[in-house]
CSV table of C-alpha atoms in Angstrom, one decimal:
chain,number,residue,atom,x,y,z
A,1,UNK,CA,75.5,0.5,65.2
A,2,UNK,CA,74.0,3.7,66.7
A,3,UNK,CA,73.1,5.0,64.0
A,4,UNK,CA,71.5,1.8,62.6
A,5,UNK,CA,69.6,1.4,66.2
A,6,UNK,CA,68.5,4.9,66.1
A,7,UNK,CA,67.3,4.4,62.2
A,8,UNK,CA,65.1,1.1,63.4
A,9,UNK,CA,63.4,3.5,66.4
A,10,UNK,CA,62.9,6.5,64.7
A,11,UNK,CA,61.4,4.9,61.1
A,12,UNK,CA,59.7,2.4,63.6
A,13,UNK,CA,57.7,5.0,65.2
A,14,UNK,CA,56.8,6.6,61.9
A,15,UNK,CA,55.5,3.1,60.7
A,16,UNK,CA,53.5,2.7,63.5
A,17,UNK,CA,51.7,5.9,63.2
A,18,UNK,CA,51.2,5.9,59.5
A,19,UNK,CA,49.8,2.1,59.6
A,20,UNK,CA,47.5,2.8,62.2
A,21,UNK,CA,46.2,5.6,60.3
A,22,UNK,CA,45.4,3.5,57.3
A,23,UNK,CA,44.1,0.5,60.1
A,24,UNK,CA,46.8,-1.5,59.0
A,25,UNK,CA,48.8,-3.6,61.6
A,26,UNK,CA,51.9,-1.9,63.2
A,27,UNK,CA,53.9,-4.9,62.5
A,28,UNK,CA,53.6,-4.7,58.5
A,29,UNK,CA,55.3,-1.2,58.3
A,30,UNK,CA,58.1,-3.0,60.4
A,31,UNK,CA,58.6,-6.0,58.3
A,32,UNK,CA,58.5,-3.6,55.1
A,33,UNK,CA,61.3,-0.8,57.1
A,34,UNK,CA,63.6,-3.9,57.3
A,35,UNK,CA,63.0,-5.1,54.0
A,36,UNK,CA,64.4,-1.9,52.4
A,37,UNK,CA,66.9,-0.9,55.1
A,38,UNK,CA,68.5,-5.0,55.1
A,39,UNK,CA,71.1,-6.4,53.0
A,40,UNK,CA,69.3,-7.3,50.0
A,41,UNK,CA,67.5,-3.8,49.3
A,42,UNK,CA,69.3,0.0,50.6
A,43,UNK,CA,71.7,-2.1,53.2
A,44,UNK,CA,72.2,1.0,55.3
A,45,UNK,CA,71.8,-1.3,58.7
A,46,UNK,CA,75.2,-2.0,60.5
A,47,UNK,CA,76.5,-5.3,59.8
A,48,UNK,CA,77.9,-5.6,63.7
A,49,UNK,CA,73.5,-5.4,64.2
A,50,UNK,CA,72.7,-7.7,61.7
A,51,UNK,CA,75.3,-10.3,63.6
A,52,UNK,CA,73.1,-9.9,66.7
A,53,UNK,CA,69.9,-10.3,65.5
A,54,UNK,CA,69.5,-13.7,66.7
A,55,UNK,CA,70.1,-12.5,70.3
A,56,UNK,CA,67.8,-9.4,69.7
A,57,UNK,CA,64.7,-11.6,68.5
A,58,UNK,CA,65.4,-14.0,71.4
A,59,UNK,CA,65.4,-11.6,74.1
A,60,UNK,CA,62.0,-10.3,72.2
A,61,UNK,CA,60.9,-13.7,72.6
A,62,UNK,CA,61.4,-14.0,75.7
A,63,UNK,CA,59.5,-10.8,76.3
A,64,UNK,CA,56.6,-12.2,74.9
A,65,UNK,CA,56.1,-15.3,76.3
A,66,UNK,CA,56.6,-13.5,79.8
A,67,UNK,CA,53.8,-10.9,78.9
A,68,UNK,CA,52.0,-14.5,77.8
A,69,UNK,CA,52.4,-16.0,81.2
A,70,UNK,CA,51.9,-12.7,83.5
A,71,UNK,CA,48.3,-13.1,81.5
A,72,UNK,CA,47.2,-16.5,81.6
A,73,UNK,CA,45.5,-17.6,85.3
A,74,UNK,CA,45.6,-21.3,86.2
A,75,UNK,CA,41.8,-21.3,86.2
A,76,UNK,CA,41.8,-20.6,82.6
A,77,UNK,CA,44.0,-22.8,81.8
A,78,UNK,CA,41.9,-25.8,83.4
A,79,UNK,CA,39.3,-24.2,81.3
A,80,UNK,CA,40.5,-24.9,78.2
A,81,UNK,CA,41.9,-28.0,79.0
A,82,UNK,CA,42.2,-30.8,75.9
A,83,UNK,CA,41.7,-28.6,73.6
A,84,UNK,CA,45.1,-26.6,74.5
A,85,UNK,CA,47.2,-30.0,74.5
A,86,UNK,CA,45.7,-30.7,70.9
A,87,UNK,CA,46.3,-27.2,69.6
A,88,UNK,CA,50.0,-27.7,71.1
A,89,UNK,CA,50.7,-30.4,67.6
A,90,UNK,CA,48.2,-31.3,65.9
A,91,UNK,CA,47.6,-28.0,63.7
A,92,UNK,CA,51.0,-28.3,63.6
A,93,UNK,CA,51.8,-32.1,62.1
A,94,UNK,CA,48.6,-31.5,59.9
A,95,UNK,CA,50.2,-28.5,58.3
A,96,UNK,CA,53.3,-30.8,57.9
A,97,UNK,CA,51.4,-33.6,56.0
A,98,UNK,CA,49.5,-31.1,54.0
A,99,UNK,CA,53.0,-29.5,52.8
A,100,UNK,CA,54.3,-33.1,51.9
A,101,UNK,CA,51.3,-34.6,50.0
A,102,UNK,CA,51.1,-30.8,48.2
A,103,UNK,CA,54.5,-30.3,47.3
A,104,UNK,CA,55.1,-33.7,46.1
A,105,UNK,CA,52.9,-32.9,43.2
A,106,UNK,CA,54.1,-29.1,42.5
A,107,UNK,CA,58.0,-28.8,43.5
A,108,UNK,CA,60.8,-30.9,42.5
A,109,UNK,CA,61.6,-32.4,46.3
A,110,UNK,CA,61.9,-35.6,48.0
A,111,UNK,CA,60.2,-36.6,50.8
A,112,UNK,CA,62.6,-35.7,53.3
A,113,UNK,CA,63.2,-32.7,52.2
A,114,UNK,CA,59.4,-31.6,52.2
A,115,UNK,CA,59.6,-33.0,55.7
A,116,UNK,CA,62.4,-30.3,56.1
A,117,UNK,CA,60.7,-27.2,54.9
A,118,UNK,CA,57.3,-28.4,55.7
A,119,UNK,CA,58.5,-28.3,59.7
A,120,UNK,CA,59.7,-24.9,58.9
A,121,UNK,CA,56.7,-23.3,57.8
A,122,UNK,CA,54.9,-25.4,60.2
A,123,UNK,CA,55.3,-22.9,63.2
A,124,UNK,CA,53.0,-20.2,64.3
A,125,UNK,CA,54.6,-16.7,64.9
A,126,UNK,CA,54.4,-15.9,68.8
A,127,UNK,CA,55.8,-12.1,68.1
A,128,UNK,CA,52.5,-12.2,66.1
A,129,UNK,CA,49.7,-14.0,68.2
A,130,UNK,CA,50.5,-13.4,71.8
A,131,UNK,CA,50.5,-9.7,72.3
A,132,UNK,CA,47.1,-9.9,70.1
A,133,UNK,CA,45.5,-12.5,72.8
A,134,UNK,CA,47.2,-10.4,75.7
A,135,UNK,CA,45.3,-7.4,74.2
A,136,UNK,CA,42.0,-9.5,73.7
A,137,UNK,CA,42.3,-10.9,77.3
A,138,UNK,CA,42.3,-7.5,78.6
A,139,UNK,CA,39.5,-6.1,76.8
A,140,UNK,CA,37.7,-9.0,77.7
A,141,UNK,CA,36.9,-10.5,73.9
A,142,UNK,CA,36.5,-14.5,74.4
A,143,UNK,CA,37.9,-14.8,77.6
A,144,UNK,CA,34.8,-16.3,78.9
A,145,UNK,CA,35.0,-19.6,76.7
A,146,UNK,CA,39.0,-19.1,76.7
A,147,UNK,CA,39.3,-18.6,73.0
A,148,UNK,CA,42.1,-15.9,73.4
A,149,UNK,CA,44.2,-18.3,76.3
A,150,UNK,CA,43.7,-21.4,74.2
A,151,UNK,CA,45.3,-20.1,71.1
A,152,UNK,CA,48.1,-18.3,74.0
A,153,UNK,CA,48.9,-21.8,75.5
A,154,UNK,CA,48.4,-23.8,72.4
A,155,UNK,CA,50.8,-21.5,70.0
A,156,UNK,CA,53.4,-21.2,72.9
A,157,UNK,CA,54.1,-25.1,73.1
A,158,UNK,CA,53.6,-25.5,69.3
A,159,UNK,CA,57.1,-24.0,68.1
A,160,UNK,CA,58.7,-26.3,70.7
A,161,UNK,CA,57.2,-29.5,68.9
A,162,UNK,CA,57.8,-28.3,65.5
A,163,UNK,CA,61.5,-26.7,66.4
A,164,UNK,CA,62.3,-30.0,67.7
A,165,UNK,CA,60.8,-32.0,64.4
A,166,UNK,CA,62.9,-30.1,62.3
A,167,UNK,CA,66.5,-31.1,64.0
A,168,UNK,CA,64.8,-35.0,64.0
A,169,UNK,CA,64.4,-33.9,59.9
A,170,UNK,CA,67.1,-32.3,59.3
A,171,UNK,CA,69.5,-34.8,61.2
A,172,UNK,CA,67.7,-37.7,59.0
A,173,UNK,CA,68.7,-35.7,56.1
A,174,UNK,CA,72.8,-35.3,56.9
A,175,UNK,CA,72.9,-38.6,58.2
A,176,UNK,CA,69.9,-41.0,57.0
A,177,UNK,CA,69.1,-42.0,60.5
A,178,UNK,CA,66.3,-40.6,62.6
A,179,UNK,CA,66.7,-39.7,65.9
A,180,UNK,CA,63.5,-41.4,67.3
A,181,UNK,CA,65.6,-39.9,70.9
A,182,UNK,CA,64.8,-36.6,69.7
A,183,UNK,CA,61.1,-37.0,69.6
A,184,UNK,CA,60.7,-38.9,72.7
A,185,UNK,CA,62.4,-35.7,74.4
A,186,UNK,CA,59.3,-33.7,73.4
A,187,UNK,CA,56.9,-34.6,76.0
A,188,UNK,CA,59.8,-34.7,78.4
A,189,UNK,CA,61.4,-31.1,77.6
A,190,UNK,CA,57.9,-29.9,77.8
A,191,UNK,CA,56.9,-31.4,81.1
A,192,UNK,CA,60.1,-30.4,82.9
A,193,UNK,CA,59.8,-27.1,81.6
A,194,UNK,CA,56.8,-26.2,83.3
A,195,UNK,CA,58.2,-27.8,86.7
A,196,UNK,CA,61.9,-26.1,86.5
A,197,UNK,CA,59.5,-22.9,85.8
A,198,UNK,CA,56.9,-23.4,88.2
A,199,UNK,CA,60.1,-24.0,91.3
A,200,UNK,CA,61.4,-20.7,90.0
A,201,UNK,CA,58.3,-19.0,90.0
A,202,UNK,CA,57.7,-20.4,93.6
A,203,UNK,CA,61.3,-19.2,94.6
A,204,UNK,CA,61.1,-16.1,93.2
A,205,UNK,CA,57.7,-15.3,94.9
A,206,UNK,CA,59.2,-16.1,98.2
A,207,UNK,CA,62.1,-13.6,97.6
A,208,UNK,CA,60.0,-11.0,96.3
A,209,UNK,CA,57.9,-11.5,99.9
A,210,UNK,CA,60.9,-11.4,102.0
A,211,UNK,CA,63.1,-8.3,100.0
A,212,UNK,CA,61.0,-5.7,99.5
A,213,UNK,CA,62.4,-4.3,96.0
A,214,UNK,CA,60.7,-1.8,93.5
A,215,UNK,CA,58.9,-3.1,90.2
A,216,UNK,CA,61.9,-2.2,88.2
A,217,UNK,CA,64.1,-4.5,90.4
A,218,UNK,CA,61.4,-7.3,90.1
A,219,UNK,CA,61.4,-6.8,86.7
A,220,UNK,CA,65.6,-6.8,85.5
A,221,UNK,CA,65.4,-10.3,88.1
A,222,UNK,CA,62.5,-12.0,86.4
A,223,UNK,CA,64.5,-10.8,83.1
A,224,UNK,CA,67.6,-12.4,83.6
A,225,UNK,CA,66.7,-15.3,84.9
A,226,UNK,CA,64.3,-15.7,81.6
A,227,UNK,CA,67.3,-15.3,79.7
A,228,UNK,CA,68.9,-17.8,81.9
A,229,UNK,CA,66.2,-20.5,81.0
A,230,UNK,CA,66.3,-19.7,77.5
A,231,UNK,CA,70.6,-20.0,77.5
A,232,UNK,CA,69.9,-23.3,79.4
A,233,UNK,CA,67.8,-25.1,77.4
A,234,UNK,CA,70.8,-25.5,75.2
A,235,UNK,CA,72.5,-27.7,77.5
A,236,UNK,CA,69.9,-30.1,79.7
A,237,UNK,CA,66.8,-31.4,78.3
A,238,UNK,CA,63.9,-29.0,78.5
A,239,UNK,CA,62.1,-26.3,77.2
A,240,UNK,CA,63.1,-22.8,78.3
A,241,UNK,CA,60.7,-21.5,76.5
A,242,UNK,CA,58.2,-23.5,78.3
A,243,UNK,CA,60.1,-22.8,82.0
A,244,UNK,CA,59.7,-19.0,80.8
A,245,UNK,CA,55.9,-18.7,80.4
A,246,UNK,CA,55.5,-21.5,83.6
A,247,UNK,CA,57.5,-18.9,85.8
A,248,UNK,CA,55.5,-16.2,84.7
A,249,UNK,CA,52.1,-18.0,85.5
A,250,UNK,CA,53.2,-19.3,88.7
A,251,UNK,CA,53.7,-15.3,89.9
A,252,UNK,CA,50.7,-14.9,88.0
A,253,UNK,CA,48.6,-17.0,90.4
A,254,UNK,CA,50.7,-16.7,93.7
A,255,UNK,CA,51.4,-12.8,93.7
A,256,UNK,CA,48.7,-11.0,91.8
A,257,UNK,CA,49.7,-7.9,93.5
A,258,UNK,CA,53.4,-7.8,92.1
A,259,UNK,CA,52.6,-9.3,88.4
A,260,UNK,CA,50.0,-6.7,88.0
A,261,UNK,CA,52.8,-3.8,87.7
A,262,UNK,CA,55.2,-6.3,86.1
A,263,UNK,CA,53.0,-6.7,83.5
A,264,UNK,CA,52.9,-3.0,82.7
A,265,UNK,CA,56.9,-3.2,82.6
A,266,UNK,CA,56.5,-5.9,80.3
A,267,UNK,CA,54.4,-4.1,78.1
A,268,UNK,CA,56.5,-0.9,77.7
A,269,UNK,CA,59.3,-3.1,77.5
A,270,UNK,CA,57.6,-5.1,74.7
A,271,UNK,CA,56.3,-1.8,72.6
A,272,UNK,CA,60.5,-1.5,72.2
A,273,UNK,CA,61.3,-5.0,71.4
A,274,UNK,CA,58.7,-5.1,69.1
A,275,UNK,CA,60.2,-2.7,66.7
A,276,UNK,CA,63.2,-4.3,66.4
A,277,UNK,CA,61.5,-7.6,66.4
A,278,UNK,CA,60.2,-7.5,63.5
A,279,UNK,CA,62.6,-4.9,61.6
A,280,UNK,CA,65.6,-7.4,61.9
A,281,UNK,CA,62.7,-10.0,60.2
A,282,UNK,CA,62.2,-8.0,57.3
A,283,UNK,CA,66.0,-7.5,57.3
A,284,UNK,CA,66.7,-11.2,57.0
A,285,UNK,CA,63.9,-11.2,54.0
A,286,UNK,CA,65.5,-11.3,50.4
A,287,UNK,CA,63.1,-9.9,48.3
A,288,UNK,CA,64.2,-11.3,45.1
A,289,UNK,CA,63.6,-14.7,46.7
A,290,UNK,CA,60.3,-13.8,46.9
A,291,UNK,CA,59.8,-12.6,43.1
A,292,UNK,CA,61.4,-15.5,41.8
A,293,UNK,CA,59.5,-18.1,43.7
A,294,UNK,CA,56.8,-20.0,41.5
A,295,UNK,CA,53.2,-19.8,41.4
A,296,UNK,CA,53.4,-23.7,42.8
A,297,UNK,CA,55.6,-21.9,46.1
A,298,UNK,CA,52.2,-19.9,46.3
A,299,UNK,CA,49.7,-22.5,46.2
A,300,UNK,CA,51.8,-25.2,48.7
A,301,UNK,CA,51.6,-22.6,51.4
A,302,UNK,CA,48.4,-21.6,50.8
A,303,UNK,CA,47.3,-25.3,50.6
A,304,UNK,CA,49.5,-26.7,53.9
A,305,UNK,CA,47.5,-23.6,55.6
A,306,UNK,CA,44.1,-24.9,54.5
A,307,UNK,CA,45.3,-28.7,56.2
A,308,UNK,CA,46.5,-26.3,59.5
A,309,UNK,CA,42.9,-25.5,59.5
A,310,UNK,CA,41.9,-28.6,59.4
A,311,UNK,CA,44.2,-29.8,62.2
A,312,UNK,CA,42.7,-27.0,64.6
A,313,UNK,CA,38.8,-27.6,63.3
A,314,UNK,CA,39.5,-31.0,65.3
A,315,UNK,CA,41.0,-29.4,68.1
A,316,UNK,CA,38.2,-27.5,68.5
A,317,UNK,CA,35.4,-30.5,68.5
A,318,UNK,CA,35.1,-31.1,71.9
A,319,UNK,CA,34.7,-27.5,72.5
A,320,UNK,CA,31.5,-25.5,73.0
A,321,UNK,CA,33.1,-22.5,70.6
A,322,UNK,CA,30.0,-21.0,67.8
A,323,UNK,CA,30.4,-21.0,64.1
A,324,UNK,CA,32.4,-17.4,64.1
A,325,UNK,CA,34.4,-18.0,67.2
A,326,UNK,CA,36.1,-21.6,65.6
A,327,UNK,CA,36.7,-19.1,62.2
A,328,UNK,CA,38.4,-16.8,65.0
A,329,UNK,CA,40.6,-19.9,65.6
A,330,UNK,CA,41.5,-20.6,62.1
A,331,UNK,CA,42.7,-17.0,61.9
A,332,UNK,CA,44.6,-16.7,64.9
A,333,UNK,CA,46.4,-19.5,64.3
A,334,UNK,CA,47.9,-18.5,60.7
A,335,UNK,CA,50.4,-16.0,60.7
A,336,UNK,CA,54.0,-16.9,60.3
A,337,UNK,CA,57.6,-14.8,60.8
A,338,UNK,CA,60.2,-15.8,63.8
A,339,UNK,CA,60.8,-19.3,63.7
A,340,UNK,CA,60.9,-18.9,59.7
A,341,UNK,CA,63.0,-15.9,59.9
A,342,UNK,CA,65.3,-17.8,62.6
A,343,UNK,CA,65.4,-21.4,60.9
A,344,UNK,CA,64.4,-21.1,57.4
A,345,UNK,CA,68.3,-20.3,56.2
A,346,UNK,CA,69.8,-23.4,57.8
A,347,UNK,CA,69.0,-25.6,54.8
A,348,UNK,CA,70.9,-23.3,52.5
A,349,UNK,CA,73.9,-22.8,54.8
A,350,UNK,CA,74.5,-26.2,55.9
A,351,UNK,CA,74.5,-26.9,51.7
A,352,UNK,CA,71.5,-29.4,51.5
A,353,UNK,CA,70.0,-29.0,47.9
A,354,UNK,CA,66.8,-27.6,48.8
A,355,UNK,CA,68.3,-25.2,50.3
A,356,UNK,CA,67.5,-21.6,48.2
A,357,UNK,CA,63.8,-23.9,47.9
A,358,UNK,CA,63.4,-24.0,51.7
A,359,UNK,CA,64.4,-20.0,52.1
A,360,UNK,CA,62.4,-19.2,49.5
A,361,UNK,CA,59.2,-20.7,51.3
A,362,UNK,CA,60.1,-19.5,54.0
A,363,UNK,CA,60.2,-16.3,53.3
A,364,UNK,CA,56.7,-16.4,51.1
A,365,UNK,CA,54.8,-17.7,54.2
A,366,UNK,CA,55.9,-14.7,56.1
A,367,UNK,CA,55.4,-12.3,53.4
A,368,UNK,CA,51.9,-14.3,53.6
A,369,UNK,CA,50.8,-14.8,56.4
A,370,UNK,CA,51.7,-12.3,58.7
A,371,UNK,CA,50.3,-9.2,57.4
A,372,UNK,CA,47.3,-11.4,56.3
A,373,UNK,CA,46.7,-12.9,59.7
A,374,UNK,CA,47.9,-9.7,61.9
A,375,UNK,CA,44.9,-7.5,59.7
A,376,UNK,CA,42.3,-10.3,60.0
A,377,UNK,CA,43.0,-11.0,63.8
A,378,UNK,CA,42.9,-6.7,64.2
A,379,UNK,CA,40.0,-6.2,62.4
A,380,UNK,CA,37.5,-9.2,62.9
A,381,UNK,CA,37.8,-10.0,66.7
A,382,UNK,CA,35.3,-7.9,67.6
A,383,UNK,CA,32.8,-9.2,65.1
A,384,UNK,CA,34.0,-13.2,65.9
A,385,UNK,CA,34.1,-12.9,69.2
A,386,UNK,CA,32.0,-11.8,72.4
A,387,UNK,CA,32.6,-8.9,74.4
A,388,UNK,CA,32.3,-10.4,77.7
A,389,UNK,CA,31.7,-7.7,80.2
């Protein structure tokens, strides 16, 4: 596995040099290292790695959505205000409708299962969009109108709604019953959530006040009791992820102080995480997949991503956002890779029929999306957006 780990850093570096060279996202030279190291191409990666990759692309998660809330201040978020909520599922269920009224007509599927893979393409990629809005928030593109925290809040809460749609899917699949329980627990997982997180963050602010401990001790506490959140959510109704980002902005607005040097940790931390992020995504990728899917595959995402659009144009009508600055939106709101990379296999492994279909999708809207989204977002911010001095 050493070997392997040192492989992922050493390649990863490279990458990231040579892409930025050519202006080309970081992330795509990942994505392409895994691709050719994984299983399906050279498959020189250890396979004890490969078994943790899950863990690895959680605790990356959780690393982002940390750096997410260390960002966000509460007086942005009040900012942004309906539009957040809306851009929390409704891009999200558009993108679902568009993939079953589309794929009815092109692919061989039933309606549940293009309610299955539709909810698994559905999802935007955090590992893609956060530490792109963390970077526009802090060179002050948008941030006046909230355009980078909107898409920051909205995204975060999105792959809660849509992971939970897709057990409620999947589960009417194996079973033909719905589990209407399951979708009432949305709203509720989410709202506790951000009041488990926002007790922590209190509690932890009150510690930090009372023990005077260097930022590297703040940091392996705020750490572990992320991961703790995230292990948690397994077991009681809420949303880790949602406790994780409600922690963060709670120290975000009661210790400014203290989260200002976390969130430099965070971010050195993150320039790691990020390598292997998005390696072990390409790893999971099987190419040939990709080359066998249909011209239809093509045009279904294409087409459920033109009804996301949609689903975010109405999001955006009660803002005050300009012609470019909604186009900004649409953009930002695009690329796909973790959830897809995390959930698009379970069809095929649990042995529903559409299975090889749904991993096949899956895959496409990554190979997609991602790349296209993460160039656009890098090199059309400063030409959508204001520079707010």
């Amino acid at each position: 596995m050493l070997f392997s780990l040192a492989l992922i850093l050493i390649l990863g570096v490279i990458a990231s040099y040579l892409f930025k060279k050519i202006n080309m996202p970081s992330l795509i030279g990942y994505i392409f290292i895994g691709i050719i190291l994984g299983p399906y191409c050279l498959n020189v990666l250890d396979s004890s790695l490969l078994d943790i990759s899950s863990t690895l692309r959680n605790i990356a998660l959780v690393i982002i959505l940390t750096r997410a809330g260390l960002t966000l201040k509460i007086t942005d978020l009040k900012k942004i205000g309906i539009s957040a909520f809306l851009m929390s599922f409704v891009p999200a269920l558009m993108e679902i409708m568009g993939f079953v009224l589309i794929s009815r007509l092109l692919l061989d599927i039933n309606i549940n299962e293009a309610l299955i893979i539709g909810s698994i393409i559905a999802a935007v990629s955090p590992a893609v969009i956060v530490p792109r809005m963390i970077d526009l928030i802090n060179n002050n593109y948008g941030t006046l109108k909230g355009i980078p925290q909107l898409i920051l809040a909205g995204s975060s809460v999105d792959d809660v709604v849509v992971l939970v749609l897709f057990t409620s899917f999947l589960s009417l699949e194996n079973a033909n019953s719905f589990d209407i329980l399951a979708l009432i627990q949305i709203p509720l997982s989410i709202i506790l959530g951000i009041i488990i997180g926002c007790i922590i963050g209190f509690i932890i602010d009150k510690i930090f006040r009372m023990i005077n401990v260097n930022t590297i001790s703040q940091l392996l506490v705020v750490l572990s009791i992320s991961f703790i959140l995230k292990y948690a959510e397994d077991y009681f109704v809420f949303s880790g992820l949602i406790a994780i980002m409600a922690l963060s902005i709670t120290l975000k607005y009661l210790n400014t102080a203290i989260t200002d040097k976390l969130q430099s940790n965070y971010n050195n931390l993150w320039s790691v995480f990020e390598i292997f992020l998005f390696v072990l995504v390409g790893a999971m990728v099987n190419i040939s997949y990709a080359f066998k899917a249909g011209i239809n595959v093509i045009f279904v995402i294409i087409g459920s991503l033109l009804f996301r659009m949609i689903g975010v144009f109405i999001c955006l009508l009660t803002t005050k956002f300009n012609r470019k600055e909604k186009i900004f939106c649409f953009i930002a709101y695009m690329p796909k890779a973790t959830v897809q990379a995390a959930i698009g296999a379970i069809p095929l492994s649990i042995g529903l029929s559409c299975g090889d279909l749904a991993l096949t999708i899956a895959v496409c809207s990554i190979l997609l999306s991602a790349p296209v989204g993460a160039y656009l977002i890098d090199h059309l911010y400063d030409k959508l957006l204001t520079h707010d001095i």
